[in-house]
Short mmCIF file of C-alpha atoms and ligand atoms in Angstrom, two decimals:
data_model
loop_
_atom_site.label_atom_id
_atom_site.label_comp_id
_atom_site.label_asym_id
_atom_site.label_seq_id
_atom_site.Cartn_x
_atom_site.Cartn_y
_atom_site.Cartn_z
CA UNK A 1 135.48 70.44 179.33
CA UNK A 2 132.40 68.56 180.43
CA UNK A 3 130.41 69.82 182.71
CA UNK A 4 129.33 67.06 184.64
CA UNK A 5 132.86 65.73 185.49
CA UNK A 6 133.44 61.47 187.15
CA UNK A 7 133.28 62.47 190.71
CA UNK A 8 130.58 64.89 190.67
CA UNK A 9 126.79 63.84 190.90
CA UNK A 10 124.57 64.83 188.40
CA UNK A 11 121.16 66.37 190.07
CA UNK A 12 118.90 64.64 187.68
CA UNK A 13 120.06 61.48 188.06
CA UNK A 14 120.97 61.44 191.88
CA UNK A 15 119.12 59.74 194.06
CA UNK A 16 117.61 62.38 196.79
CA UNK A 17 115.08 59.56 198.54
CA UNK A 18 115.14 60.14 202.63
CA UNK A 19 118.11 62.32 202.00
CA UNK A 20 118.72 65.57 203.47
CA UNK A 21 120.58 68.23 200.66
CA UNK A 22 121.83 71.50 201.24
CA UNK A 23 121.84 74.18 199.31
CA UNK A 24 123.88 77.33 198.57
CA UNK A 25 120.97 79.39 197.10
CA UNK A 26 121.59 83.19 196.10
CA UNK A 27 118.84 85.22 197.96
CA UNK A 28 119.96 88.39 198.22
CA UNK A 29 117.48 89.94 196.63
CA UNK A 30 116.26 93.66 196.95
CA UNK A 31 113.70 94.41 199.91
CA UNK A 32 111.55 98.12 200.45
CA UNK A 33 111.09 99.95 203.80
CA UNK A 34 108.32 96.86 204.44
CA UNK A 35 110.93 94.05 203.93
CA UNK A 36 109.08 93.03 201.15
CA UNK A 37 110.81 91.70 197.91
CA UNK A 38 110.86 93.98 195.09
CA UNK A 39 112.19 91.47 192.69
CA UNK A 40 111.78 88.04 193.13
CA UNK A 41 114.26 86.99 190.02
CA UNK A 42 116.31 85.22 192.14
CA UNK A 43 114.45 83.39 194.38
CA UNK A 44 112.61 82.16 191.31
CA UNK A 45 115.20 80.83 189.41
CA UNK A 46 116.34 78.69 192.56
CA UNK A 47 112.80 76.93 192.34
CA UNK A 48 114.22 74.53 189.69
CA UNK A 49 116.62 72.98 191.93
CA UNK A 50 114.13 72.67 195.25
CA UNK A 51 111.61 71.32 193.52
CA UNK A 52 113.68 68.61 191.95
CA UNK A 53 114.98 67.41 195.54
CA UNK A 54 111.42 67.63 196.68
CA UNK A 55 109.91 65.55 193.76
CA UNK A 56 112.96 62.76 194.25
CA UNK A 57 111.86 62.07 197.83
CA UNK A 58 114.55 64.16 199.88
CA UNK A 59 114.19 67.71 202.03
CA UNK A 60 116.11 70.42 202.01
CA UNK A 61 118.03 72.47 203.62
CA UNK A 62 118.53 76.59 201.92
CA UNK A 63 121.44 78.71 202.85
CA UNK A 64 122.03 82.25 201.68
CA UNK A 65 123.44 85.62 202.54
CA UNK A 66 121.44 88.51 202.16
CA UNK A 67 122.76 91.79 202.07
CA UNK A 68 126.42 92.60 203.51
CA UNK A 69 125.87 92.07 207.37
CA UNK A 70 128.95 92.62 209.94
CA UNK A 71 126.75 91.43 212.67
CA UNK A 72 123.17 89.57 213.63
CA UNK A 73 120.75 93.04 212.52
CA UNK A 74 117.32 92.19 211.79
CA UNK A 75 117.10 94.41 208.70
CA UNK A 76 119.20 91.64 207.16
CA UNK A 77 117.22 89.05 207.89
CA UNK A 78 115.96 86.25 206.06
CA UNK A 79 112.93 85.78 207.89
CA UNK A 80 111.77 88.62 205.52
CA UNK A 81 111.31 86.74 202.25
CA UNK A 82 110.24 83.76 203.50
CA UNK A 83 106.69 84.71 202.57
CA UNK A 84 108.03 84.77 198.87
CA UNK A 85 109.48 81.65 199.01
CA UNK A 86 106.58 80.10 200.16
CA UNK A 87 104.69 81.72 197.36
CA UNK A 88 106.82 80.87 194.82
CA UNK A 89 107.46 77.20 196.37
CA UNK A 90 103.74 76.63 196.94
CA UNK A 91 105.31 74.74 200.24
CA UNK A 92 105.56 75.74 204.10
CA UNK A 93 109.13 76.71 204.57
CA UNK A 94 110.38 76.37 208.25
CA UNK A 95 112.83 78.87 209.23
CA UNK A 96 115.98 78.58 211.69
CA UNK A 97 116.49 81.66 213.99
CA UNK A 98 120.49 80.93 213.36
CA UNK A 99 122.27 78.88 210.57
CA UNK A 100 124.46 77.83 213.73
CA UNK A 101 123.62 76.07 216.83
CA UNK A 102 122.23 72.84 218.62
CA UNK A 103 118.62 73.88 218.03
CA UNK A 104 119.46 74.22 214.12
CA UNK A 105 121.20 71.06 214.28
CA UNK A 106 117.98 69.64 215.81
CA UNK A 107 115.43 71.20 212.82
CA UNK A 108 117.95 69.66 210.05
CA UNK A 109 118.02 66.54 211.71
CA UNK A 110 114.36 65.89 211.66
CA UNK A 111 113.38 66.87 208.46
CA UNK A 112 111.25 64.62 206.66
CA UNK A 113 111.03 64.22 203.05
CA UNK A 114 109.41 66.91 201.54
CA UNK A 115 109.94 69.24 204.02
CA UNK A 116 112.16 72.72 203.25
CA UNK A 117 114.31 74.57 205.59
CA UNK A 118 115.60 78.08 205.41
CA UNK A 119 118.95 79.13 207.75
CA UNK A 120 118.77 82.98 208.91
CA UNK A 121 121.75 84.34 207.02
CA UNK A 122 124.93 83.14 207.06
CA UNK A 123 126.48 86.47 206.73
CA UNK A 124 125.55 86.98 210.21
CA UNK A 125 129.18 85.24 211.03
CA UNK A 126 132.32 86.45 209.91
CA UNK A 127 133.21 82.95 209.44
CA UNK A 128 130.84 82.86 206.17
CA UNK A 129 133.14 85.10 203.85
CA UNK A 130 135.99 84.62 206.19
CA UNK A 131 136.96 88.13 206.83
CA UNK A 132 138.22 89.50 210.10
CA UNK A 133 135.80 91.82 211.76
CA UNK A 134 135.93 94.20 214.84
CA UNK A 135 139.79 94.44 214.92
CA UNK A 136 141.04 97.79 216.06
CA UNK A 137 142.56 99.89 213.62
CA UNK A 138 145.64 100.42 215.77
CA UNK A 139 145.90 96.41 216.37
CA UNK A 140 149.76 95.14 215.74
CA UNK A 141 150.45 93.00 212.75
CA UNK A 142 150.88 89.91 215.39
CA UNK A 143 147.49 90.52 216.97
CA UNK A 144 146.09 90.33 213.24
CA UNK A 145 147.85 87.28 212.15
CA UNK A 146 146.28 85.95 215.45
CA UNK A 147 143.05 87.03 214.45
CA UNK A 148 143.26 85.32 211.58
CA UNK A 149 144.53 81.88 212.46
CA UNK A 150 141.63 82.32 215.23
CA UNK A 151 138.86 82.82 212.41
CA UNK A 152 140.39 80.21 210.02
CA UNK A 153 139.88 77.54 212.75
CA UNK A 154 136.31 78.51 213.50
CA UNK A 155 135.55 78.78 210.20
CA UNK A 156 136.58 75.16 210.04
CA UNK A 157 134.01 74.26 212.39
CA UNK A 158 131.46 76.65 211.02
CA UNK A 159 131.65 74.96 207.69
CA UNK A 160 131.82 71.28 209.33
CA UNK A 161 128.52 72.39 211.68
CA UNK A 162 126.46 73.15 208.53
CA UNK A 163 127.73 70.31 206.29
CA UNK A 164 126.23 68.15 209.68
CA UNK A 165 122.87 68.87 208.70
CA UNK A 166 122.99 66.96 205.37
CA UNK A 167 123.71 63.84 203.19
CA UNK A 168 124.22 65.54 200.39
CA UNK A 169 125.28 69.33 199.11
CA UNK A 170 124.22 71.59 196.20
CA UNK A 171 125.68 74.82 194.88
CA UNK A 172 122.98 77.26 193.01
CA UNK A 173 124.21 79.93 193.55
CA UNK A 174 125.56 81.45 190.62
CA UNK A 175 125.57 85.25 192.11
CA UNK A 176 128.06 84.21 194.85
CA UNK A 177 130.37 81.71 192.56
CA UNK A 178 133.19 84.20 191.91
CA UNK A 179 133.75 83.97 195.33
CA UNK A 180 135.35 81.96 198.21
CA UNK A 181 133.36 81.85 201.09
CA UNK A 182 132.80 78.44 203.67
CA UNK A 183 129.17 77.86 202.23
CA UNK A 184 130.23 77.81 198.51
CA UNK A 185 133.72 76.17 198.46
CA UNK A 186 134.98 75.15 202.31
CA UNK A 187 131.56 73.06 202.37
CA UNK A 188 132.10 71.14 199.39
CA UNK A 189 135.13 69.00 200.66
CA UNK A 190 132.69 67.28 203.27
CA UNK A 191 131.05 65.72 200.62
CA UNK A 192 133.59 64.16 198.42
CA UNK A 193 131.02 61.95 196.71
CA UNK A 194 127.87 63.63 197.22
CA UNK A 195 128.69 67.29 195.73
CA UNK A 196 126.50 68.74 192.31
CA UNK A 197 125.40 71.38 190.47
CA UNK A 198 122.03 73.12 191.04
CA UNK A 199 119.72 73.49 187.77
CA UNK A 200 120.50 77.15 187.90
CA UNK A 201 124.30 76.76 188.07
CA UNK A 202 124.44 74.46 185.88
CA UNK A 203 122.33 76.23 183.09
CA UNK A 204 124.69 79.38 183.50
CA UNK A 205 127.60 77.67 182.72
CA UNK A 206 126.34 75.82 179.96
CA UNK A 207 124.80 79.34 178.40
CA UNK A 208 128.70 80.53 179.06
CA UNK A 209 130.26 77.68 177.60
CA UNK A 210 128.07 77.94 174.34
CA UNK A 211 129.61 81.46 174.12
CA UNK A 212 132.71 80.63 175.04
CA UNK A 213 134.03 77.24 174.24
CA UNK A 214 131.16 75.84 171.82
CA UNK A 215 129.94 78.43 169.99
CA UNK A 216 128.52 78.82 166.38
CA UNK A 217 129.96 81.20 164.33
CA UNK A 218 129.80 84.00 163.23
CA UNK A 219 130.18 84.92 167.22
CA UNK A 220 129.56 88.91 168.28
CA UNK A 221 130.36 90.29 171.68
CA UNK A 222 128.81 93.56 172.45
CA UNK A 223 130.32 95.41 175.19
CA UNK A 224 129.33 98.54 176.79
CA UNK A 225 128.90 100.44 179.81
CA UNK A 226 130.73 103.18 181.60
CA UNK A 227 133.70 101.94 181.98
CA UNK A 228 136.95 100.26 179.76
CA UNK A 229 138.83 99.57 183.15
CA UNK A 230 135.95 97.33 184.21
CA UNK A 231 136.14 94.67 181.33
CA UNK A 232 139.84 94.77 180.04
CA UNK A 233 140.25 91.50 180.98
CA UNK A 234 137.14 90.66 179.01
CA UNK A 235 137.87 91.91 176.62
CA UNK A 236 141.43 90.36 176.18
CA UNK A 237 140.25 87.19 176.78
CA UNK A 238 137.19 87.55 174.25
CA UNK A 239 139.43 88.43 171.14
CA UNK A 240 140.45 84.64 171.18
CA UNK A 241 136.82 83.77 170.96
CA UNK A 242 135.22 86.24 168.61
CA UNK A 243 134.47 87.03 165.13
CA UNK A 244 132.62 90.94 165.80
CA UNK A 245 133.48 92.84 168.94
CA UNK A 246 130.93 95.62 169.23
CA UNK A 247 132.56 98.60 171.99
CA UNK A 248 129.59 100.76 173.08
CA UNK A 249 128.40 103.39 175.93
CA UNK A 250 130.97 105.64 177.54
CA UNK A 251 133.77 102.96 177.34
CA UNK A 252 134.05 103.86 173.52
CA UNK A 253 135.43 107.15 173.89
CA UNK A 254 138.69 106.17 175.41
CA UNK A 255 139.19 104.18 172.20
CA UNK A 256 138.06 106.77 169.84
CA UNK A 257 140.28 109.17 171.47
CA UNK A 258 142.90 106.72 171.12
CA UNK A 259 142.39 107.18 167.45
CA UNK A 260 142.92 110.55 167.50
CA UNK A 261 139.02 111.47 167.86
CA UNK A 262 137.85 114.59 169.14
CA UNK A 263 135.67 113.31 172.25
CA UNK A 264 134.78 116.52 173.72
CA UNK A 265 133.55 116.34 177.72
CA UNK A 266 132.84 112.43 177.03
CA UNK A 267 133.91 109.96 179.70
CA UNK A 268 137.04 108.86 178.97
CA UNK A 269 139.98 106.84 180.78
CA UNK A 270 143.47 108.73 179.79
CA UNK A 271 145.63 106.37 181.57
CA UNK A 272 144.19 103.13 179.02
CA UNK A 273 144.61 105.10 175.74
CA UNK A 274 147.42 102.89 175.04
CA UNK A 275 145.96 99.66 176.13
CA UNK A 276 143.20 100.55 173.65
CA UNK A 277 145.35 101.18 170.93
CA UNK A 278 147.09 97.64 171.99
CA UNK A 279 143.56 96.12 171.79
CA UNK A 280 143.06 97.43 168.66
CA UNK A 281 145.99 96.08 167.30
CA UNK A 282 145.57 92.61 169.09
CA UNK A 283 142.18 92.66 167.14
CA UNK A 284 143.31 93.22 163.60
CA UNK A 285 145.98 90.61 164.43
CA UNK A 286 143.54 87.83 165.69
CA UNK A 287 140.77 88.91 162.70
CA UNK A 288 138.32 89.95 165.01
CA UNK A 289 136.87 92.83 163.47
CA UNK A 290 136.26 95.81 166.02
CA UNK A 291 132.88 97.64 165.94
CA UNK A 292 133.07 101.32 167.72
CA UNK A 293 130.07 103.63 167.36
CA UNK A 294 130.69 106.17 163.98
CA UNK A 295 128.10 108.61 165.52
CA UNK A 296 126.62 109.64 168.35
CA UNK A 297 123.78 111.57 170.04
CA UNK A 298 126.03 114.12 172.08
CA UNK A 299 124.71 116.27 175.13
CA UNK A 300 125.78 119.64 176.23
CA UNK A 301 125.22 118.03 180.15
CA UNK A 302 124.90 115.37 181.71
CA UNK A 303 121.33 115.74 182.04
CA UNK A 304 117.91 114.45 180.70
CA UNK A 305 116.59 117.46 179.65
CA UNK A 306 119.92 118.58 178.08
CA UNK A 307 120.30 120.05 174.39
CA UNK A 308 121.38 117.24 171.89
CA UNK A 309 122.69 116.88 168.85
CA UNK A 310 123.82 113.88 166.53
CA UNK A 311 127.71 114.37 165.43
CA UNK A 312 130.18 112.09 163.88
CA UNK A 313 132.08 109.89 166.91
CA UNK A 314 135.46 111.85 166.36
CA UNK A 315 133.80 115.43 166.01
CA UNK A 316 132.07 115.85 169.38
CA UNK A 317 132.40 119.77 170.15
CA UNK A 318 134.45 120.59 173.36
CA UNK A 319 131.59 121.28 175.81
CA UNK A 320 129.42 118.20 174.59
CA UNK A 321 129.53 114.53 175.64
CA UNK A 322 128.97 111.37 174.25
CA UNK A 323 125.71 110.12 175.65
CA UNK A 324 123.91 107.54 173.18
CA UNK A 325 124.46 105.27 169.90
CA UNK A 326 123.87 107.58 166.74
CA UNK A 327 121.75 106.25 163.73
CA UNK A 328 124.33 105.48 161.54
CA UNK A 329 125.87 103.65 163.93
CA UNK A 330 122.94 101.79 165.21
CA UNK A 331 122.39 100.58 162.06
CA UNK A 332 125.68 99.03 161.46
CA UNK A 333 125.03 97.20 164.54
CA UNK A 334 122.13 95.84 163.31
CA UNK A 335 123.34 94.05 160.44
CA UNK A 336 126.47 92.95 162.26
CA UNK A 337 124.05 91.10 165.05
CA UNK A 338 121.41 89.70 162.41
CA UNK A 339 124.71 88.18 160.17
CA UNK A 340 125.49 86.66 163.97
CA UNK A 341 125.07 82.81 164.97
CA UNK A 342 125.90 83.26 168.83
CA UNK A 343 126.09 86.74 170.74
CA UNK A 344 126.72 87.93 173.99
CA UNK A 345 125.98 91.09 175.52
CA UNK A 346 126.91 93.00 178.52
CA UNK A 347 126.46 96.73 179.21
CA UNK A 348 124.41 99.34 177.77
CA UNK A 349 124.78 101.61 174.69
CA UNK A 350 124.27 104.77 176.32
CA UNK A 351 123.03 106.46 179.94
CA UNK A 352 120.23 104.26 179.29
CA UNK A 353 118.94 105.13 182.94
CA UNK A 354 117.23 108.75 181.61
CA UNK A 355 115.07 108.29 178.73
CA UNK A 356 116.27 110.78 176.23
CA UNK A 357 119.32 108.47 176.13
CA UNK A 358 118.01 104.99 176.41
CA UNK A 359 117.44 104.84 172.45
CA UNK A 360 120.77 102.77 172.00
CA UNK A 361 119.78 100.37 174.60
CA UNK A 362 116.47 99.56 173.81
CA UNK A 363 117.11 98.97 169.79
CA UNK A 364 120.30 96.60 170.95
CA UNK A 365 117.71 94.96 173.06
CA UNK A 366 115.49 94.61 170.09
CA UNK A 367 118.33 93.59 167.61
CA UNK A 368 119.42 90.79 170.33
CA UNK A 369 115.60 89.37 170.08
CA UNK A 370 115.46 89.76 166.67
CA UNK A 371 118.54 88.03 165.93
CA UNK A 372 117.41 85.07 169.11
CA UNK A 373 114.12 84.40 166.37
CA UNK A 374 116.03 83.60 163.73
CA UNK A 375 118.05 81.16 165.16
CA UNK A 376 121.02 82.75 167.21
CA UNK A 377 122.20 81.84 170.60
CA UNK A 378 122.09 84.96 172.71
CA UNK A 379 123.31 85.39 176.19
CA UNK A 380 122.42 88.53 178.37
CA UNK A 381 124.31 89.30 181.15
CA UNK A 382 125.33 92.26 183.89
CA UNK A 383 122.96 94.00 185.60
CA UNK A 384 121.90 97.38 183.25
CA UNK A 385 121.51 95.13 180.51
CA UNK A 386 119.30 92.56 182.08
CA UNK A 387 117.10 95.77 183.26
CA UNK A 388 117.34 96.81 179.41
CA UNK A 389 115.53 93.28 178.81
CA UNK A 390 113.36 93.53 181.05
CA UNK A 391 112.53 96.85 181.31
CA UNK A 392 110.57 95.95 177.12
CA UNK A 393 109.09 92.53 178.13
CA UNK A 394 111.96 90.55 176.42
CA UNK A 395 113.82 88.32 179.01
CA UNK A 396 111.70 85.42 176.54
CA UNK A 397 113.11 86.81 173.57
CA UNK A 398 116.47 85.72 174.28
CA UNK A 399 118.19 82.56 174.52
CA UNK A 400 119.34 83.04 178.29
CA UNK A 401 119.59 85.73 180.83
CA UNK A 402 122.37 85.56 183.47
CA UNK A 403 121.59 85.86 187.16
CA UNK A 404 124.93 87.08 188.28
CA UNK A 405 126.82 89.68 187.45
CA UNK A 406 130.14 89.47 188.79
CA UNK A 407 130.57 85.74 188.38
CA UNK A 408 129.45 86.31 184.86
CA UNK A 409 131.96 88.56 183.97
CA UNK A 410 134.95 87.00 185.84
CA UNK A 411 134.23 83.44 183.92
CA UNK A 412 133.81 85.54 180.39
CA UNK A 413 137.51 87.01 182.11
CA UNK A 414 139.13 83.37 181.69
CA UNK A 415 138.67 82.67 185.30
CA UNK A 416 137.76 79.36 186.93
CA UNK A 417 135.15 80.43 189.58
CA UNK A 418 136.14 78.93 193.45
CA UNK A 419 132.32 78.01 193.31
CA UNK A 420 131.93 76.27 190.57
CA UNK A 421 135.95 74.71 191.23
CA UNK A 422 135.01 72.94 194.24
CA UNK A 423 132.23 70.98 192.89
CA UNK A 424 134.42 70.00 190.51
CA UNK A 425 137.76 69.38 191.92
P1 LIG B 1 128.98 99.42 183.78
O1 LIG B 1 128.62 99.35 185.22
O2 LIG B 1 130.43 99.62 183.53
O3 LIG B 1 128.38 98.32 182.96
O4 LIG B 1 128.34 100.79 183.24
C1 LIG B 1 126.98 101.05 183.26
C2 LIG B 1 126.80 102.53 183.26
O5 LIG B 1 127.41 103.09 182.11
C3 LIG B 1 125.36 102.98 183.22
O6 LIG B 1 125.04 103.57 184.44
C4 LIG B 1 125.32 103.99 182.07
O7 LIG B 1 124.61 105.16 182.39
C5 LIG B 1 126.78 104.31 181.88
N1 LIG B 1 127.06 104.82 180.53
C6 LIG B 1 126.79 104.22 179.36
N2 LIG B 1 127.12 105.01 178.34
C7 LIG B 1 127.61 106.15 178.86
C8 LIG B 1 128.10 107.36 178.31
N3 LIG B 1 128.15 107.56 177.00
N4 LIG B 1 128.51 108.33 179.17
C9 LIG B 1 128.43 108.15 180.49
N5 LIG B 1 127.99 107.01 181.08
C10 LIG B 1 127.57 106.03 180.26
#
């Protein structure tokens, strides 16, 4: 499919001149006890996309969410990184007490070009994610199917109010595509002819679709985390697309078990024993060869400091668990993702988060980089993994880091995203 479909606008070739765009930028990013930002990832990757408006002669207008506000509460405010935009920006940014109101209206209206506004959170209305709020527990089923006729008509106008401040509307937001709120979807049908892509959106689905739909073989998936349950759907969907399917971290055990393994105190999801064992067999079926660890370094707690000892994937003692990738293992790995044209990761190799343990991690970090220098596509995604990259210096190392996790992994599920669906539709 092509990205940049015949009614959409493309941003780089739109003209922005005296035009007012708004945007659907994702900055929810993580404050301290000061309010100030402790990681700025986000607001920097939605600099692309400003500045581009800016340079083409047009102002904007920014709308986010920040946090998960049921009401106005200054904590949640987005006054509080407006000194990191500005930063980052290099601009003034003028802020609007409310995303609502006459007095908004006003602000939007008299932009001129070059000039950047920020809306206080849209969150702050129910009408945003279009969930009913304050109803009594005890209310009848009537009063809540009045409720919600009564918020899907002001959501109307809360969607129509904020499409009035512009000529034009952009979606960036990648973090918040997987899901169907007024200011990423509802919005969009105001501006039939006048709807894009940001740069940021548009680059994640593009590093998606090159795993996905346009990839180079030989094309490795490595999964991992805690859970199986998480990323069944992933993984179903990924055995049409892959060549190597690399299962790592505590989701492994439920398949080695399903082998027969001994897995010992290892995390481990009973009830999906048979769905791995269908998985399995899907995989031999489809040729996608299935990668599980063959050794492992095993813990007798769950703890750091914990004794440890390396043993074979399907001999882990009874009181032991399954903690990290083993060196046999590891090196398997390796070769598989060096032999690898395009690869995909998401979800670490191990408890990554204490150090005794983060050994798996860090060398699939390294093999990712290694195999990104000599020519692979390689797309990082989810957030333990992105720390992972980070964490060594190596976000450069690979071809693409995602921004969102969710959204990632429901368009890596199959799914069309309602964000990225009503720019297109
Ligand atoms: P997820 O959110 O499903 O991607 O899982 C990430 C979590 O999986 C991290 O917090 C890891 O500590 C955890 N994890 C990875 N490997 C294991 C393991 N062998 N045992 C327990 N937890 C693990």
């Amino acid at each position: 499919m092509f990205l940049i479909q015949e009614q959409m606008q493309d941003i780089n070739t739109y003209s922005f001149q005296g035009k007012r765009a708004i945007v659907r930028v994702d900055f929810n990013v993580p404050l301290d006890d000061q309010f100030q930002v402790t990681d700025n990832t986000r607001i920097r990757a939605a600099i692309p996309t400003i500045q581009k408006v800016l340079e083409k002669g047009g102002s904007l207008i920014l709308m986010s969410h920040l946090g998960r506000p049921k009401k106005a509460e200054e904590r949640f405010s987005l006054r509080h990184i407006l000194p990191a935009i500005e930063e980052l920006l290099g601009v003034p940014v003028l802020f609007a007490t409310d995303c609502m109101g006459e007095e908004t209206a006003a602000m939007a209206r008299s932009l001129k070009p070059g000039e950047v506004l920020l809306l206080e959170n849209l969150r702050f209305y129910a009408e945003e994610e279009g969930k009913i709020r304050g109803l009594p527990e005890e209310a009848s089923e009537q009063e809540k199917a009045e409720a919600k006729t009564a918020l899907k008509e002001s959501q109307q106008r809360f969607t129509a109010a904020l499409a009035s401040y512009a000529d034009c509307y952009i979606n960036d937001a990648f973090g918040t595509a997987h899901r169907a709120h007024a200011s990423n979807t509802l919005i969009a049908a105001h501006f039939p002819n006048d709807k894009m892509f940001g740069c940021l959106l548009h680059a994640e689905i593009l590093a998606m679709d090159k795993v996905l739909s346009s990839a180079v073989r030989p094309v490795t998936a490595i999964l991992g985390g805690a859970k199986v349950s998480s990323k069944l759907a992933i993984l179903e969907n990924l055995l049409d697309k892959v060549d190597n399917l690399i299962i790592c971290g505590g989701m492994s055990f439920t398949f080695v078990k399903a082998r027969g393994g001994r897995i010992g105190q290892s995390l481990c999801e009973d009830h999906l024993i048979d769905t791995a064992l269908d998985i399995l067999k899907k995989a031999e079926e489809k040729g996608v060869r299935m990668y599980l660890p063959t050794d492992v370094i095993a813990a007798d707690a769950f703890d750091n400091n914990a004794q440890t000892n390396v043993h074979s994937i399907d001999q882990i003692p009874d009181q032991w668990m399954g903690m990290d990738a083993g060196p046999q293992t590891l090196t398997a790995w390796e070769q598989v993702i060096l032999n690898s044209k395009t690869l995909l990761w998401n979800g670490p190799a191990g408890v990554f988060e204490m150090p005794a343990f983060a050994n798996g991690t860090r060398q699939l970090v390294a093999f990712v980089a290694n195999a990104t220098q000599n020519g692979a596509f390689s797309l990082v995604g989810g957030g333990d993994s992105v720390a992972a990259v980070n964490q060594m210096g190596y976000a450069n190392k690979v071809s693409y880091v995602s921004t969102g996790g969710g959204a990632m992994l429901e368009y890596l599920e199959g799914k069309e995203l309602p964000g990225i669906a009503a720019i297109r539709s």
